[in-house]
Tab-separated table of N, CA and C in Angstrom:
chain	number	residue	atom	x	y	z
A	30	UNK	N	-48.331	22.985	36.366
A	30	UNK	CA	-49.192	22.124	35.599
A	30	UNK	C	-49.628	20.969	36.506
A	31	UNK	N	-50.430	20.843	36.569
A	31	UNK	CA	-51.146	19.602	37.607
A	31	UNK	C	-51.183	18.360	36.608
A	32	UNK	N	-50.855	17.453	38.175
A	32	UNK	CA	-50.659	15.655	37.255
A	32	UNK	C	-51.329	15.293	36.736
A	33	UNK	N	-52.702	15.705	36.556
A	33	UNK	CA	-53.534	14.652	35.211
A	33	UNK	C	-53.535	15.410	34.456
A	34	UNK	N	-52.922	16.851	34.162
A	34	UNK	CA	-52.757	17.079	32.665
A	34	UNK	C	-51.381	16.354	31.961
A	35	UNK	N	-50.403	16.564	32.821
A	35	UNK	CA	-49.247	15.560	32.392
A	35	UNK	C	-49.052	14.995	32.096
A	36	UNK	N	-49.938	13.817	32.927
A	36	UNK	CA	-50.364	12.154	32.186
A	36	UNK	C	-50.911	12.682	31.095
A	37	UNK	N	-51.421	12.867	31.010
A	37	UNK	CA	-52.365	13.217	29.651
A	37	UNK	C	-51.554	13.610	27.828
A	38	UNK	N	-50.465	14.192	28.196
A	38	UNK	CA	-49.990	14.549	27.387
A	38	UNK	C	-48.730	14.067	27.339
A	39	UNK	N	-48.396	13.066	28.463
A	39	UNK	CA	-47.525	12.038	28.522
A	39	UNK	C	-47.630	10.689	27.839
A	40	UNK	N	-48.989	10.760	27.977
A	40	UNK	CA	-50.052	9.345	27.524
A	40	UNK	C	-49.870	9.710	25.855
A	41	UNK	N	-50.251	10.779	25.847
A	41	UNK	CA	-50.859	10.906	24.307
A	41	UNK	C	-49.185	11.052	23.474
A	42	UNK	N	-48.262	11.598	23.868
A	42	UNK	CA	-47.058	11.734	23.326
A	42	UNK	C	-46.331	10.186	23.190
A	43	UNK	N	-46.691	9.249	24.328
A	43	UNK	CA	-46.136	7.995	24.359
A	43	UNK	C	-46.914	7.067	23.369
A	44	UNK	N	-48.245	7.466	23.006
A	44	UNK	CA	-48.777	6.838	21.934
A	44	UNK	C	-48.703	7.576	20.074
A	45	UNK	N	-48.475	8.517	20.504
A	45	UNK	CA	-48.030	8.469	19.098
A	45	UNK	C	-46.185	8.362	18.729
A	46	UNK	N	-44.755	7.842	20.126
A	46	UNK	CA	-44.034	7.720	19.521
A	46	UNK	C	-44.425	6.398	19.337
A	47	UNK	N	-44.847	5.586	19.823
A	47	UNK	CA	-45.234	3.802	19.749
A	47	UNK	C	-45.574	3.709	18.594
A	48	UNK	N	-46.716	4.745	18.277
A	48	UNK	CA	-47.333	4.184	16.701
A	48	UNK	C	-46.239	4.539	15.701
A	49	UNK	N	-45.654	5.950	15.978
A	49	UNK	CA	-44.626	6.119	14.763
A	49	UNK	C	-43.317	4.603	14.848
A	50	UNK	N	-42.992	4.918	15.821
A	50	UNK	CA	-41.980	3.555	15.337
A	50	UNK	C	-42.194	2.558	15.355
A	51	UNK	N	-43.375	1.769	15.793
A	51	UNK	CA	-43.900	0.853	15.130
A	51	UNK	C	-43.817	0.400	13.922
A	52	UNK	N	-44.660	1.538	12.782
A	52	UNK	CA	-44.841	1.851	11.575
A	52	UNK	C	-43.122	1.997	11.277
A	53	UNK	N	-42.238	2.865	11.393
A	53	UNK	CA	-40.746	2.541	11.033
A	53	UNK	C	-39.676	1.502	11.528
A	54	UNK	N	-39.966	1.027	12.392
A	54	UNK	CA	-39.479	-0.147	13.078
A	54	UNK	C	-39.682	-1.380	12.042
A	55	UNK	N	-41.101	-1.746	11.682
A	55	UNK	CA	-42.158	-2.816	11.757
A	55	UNK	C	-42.131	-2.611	9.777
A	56	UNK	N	-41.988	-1.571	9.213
A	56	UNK	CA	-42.393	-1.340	8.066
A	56	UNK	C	-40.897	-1.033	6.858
A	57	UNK	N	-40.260	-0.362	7.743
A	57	UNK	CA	-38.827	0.142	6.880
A	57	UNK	C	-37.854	-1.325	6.535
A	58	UNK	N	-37.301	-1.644	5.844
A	58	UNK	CA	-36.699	-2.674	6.028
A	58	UNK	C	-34.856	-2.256	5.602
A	59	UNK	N	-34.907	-1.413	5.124
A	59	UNK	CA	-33.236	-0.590	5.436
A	59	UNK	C	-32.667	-0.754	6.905
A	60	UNK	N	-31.827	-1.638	7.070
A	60	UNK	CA	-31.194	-2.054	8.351
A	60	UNK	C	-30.469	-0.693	8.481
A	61	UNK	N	-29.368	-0.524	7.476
A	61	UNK	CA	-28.191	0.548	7.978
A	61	UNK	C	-29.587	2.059	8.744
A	62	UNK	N	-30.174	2.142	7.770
A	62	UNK	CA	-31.125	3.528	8.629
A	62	UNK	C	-31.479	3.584	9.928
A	63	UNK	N	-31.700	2.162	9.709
A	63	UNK	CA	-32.553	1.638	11.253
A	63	UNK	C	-31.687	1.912	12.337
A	64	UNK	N	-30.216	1.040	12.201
A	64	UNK	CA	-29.100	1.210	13.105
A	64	UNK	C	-28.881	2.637	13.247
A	65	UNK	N	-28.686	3.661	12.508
A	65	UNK	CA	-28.566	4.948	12.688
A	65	UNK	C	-29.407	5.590	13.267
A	66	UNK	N	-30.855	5.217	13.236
A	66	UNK	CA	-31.902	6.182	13.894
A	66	UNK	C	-32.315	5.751	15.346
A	67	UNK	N	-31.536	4.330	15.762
A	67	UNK	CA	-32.003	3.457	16.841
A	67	UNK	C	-31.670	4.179	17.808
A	68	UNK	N	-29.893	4.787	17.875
A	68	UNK	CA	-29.645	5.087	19.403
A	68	UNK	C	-30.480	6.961	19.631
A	69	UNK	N	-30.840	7.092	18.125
A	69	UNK	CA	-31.459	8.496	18.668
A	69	UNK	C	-33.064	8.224	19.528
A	70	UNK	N	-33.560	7.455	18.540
A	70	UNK	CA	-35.392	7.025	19.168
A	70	UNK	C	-34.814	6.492	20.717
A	71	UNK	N	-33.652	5.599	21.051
A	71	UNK	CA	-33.695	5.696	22.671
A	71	UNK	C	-33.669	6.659	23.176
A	72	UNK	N	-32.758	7.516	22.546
A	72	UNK	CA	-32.470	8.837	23.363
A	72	UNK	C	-34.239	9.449	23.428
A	73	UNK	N	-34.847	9.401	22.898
A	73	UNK	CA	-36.088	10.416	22.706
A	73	UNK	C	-36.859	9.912	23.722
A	74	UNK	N	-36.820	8.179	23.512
A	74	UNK	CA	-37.925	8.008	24.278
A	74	UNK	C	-37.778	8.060	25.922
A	75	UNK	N	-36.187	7.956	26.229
A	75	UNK	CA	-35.461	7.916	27.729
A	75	UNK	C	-36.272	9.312	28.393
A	76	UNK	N	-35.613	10.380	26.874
A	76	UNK	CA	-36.646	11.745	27.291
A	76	UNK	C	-37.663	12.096	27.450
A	77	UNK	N	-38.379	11.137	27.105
A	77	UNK	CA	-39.501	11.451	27.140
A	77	UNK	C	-40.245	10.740	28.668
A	78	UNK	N	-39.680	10.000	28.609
A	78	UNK	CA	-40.066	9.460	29.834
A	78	UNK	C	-39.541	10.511	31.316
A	79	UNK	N	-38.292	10.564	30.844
A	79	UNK	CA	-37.753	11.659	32.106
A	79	UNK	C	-38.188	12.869	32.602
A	80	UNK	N	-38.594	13.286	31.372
A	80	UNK	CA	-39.573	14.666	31.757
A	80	UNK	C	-40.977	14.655	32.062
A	81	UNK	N	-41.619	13.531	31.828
A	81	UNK	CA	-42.708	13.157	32.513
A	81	UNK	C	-42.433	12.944	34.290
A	82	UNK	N	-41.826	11.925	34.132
A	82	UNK	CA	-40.887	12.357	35.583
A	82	UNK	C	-41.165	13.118	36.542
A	83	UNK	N	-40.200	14.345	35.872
A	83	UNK	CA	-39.884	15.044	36.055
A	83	UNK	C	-41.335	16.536	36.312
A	84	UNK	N	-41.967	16.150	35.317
A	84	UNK	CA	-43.117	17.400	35.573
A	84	UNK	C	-43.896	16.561	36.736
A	85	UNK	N	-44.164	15.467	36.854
A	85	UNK	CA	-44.481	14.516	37.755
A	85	UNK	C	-44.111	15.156	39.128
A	86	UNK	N	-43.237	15.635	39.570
A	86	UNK	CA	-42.637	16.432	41.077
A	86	UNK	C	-41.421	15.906	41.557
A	87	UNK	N	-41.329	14.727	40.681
A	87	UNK	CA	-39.975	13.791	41.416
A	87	UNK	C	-38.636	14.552	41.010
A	88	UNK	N	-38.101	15.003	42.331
A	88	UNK	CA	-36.765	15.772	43.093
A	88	UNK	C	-35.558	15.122	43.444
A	89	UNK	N	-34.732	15.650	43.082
A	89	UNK	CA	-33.438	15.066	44.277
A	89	UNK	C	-33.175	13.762	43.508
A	90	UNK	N	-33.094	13.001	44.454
A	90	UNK	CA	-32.160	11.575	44.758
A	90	UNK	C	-32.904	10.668	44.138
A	91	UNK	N	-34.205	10.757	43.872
A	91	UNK	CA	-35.191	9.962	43.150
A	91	UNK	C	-35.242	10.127	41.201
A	92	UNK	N	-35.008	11.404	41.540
A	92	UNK	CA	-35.126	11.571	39.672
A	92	UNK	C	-33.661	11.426	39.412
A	93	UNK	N	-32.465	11.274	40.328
A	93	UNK	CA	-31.224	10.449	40.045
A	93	UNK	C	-31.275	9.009	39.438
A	94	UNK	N	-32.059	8.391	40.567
A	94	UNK	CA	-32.020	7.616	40.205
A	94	UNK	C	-32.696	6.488	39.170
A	95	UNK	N	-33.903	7.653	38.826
A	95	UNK	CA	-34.851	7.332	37.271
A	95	UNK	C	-33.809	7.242	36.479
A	96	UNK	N	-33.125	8.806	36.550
A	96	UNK	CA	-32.565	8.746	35.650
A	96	UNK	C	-31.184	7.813	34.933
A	97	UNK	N	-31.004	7.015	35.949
A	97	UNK	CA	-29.584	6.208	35.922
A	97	UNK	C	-30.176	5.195	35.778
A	98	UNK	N	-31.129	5.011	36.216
A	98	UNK	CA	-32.256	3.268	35.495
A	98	UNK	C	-32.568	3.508	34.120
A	99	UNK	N	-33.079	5.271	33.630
A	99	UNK	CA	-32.864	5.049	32.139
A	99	UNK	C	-32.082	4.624	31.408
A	100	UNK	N	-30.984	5.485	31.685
A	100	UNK	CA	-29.411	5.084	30.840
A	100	UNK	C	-29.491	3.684	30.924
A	101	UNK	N	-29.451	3.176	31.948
A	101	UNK	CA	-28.904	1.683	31.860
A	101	UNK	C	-29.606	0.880	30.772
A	102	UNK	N	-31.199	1.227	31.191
A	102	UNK	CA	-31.892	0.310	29.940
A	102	UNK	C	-31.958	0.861	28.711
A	103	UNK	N	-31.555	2.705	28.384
A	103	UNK	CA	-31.301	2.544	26.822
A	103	UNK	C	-29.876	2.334	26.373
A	104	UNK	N	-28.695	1.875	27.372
A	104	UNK	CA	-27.903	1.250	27.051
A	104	UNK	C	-27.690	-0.318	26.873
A	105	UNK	N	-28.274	-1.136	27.615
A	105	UNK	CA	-28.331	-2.128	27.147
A	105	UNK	C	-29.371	-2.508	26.343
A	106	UNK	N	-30.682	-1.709	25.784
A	106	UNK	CA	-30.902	-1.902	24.043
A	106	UNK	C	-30.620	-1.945	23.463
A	107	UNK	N	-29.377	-0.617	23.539
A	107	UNK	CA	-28.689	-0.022	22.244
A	107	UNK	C	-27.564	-1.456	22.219
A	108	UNK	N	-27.020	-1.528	23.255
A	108	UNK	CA	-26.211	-2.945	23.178
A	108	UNK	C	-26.290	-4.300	22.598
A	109	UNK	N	-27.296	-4.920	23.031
A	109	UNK	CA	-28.284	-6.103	23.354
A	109	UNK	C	-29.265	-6.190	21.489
A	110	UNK	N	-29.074	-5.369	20.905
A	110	UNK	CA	-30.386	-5.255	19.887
A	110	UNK	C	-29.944	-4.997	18.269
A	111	UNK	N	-30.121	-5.421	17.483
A	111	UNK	CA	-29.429	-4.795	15.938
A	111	UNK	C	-30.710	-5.677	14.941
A	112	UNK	N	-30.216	-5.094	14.307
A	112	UNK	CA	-30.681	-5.331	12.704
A	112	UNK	C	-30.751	-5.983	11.623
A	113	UNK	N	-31.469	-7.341	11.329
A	113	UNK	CA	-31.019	-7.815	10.331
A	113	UNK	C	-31.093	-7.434	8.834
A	114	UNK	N	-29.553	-7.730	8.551
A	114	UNK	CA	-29.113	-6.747	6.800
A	114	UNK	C	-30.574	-7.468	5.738
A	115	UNK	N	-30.397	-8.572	5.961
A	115	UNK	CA	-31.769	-8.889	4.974
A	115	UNK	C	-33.149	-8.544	5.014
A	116	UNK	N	-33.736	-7.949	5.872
A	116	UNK	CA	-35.198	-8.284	6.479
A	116	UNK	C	-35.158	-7.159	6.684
A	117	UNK	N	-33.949	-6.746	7.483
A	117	UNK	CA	-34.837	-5.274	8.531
A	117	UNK	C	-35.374	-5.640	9.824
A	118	UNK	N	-35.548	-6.756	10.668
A	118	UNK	CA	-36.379	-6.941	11.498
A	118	UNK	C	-34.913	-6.951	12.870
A	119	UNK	N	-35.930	-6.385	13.731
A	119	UNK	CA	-35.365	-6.498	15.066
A	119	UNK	C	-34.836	-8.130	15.538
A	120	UNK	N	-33.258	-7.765	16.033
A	120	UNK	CA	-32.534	-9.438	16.061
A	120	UNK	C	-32.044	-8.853	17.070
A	121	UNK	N	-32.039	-9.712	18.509
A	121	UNK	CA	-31.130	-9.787	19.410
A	121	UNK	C	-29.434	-10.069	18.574
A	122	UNK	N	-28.067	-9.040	19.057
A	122	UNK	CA	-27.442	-9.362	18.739
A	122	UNK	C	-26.555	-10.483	18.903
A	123	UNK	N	-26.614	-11.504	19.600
A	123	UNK	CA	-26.061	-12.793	20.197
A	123	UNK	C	-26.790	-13.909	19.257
A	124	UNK	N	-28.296	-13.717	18.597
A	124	UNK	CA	-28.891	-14.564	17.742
A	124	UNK	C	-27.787	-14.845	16.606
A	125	UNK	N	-27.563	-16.104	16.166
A	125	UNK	CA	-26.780	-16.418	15.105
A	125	UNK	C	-27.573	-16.079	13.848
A	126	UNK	N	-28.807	-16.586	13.680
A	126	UNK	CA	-30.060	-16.641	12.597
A	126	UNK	C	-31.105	-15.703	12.451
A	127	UNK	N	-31.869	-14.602	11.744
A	127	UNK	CA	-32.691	-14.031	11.631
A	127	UNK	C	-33.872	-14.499	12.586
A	128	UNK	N	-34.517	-14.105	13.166
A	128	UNK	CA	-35.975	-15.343	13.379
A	128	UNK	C	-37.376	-15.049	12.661
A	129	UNK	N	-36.872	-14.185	11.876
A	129	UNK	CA	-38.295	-13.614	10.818
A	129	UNK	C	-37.631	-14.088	9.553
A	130	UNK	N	-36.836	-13.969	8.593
A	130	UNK	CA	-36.483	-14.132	7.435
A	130	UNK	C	-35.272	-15.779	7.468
A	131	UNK	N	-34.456	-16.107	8.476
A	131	UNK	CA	-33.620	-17.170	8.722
A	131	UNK	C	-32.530	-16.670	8.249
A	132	UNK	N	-32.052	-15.896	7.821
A	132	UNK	CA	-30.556	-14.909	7.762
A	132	UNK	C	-29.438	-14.889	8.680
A	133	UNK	N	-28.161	-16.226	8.065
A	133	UNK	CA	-27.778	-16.406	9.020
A	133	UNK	C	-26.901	-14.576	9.567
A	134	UNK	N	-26.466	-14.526	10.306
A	134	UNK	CA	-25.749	-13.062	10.995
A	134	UNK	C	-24.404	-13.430	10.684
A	135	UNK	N	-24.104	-12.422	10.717
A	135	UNK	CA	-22.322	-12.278	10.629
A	135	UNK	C	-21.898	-11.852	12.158
């Protein structure tokens, strides 16, 4: 498959997961769901990126090391990021206070 079809369907796959979780991110306000569906949408999108990558030509020691820059950053999302129980809205977990609704955190 040659690289500008890739992009292409890399492009177009990366815009419709953006718009979908946008819309569930941005719209759902069920925290517990959210927390449950969060570390999978990293996982998807890590994949999705990797196999772009990957159809991309990048070999060896290089798509190692994509791939170990992924993990890291969908581990420290998954770390770094939660849910507030009132709102639903994306809260750094170290925030004491909501910053969309003012909910203090537990």
């Amino acid at each position: 498959m040659d690289h500008q079809r890739v992009f292409y369907i890399f492009f177009g796959a990366w815009v419709v997961l953006g718009a979908a979780s946008y819309l569930f991110f941005t719209r759902y306000r069920n925290a517990a769901v959210k927390t449950a569906v969060w570390p999978f949408y990293l996982a998807g999108i890590g994949l999705v990126f990797l196999a772009f990558i990957f159809l991309q030509g990048v070999r060896g020691t290089m798509l190692y090391i994509a791939a170990a820059a992924t993990g890291v950053i969908m581990c420290l999302n998954y770390a770094f990021n939660g849910f507030c129980e009132r709102c639903g809205a994306m809260v750094p977990k170290r925030s004491a206070v909501c910053p969309k609704c003012g909910e203090k955190r537990k």
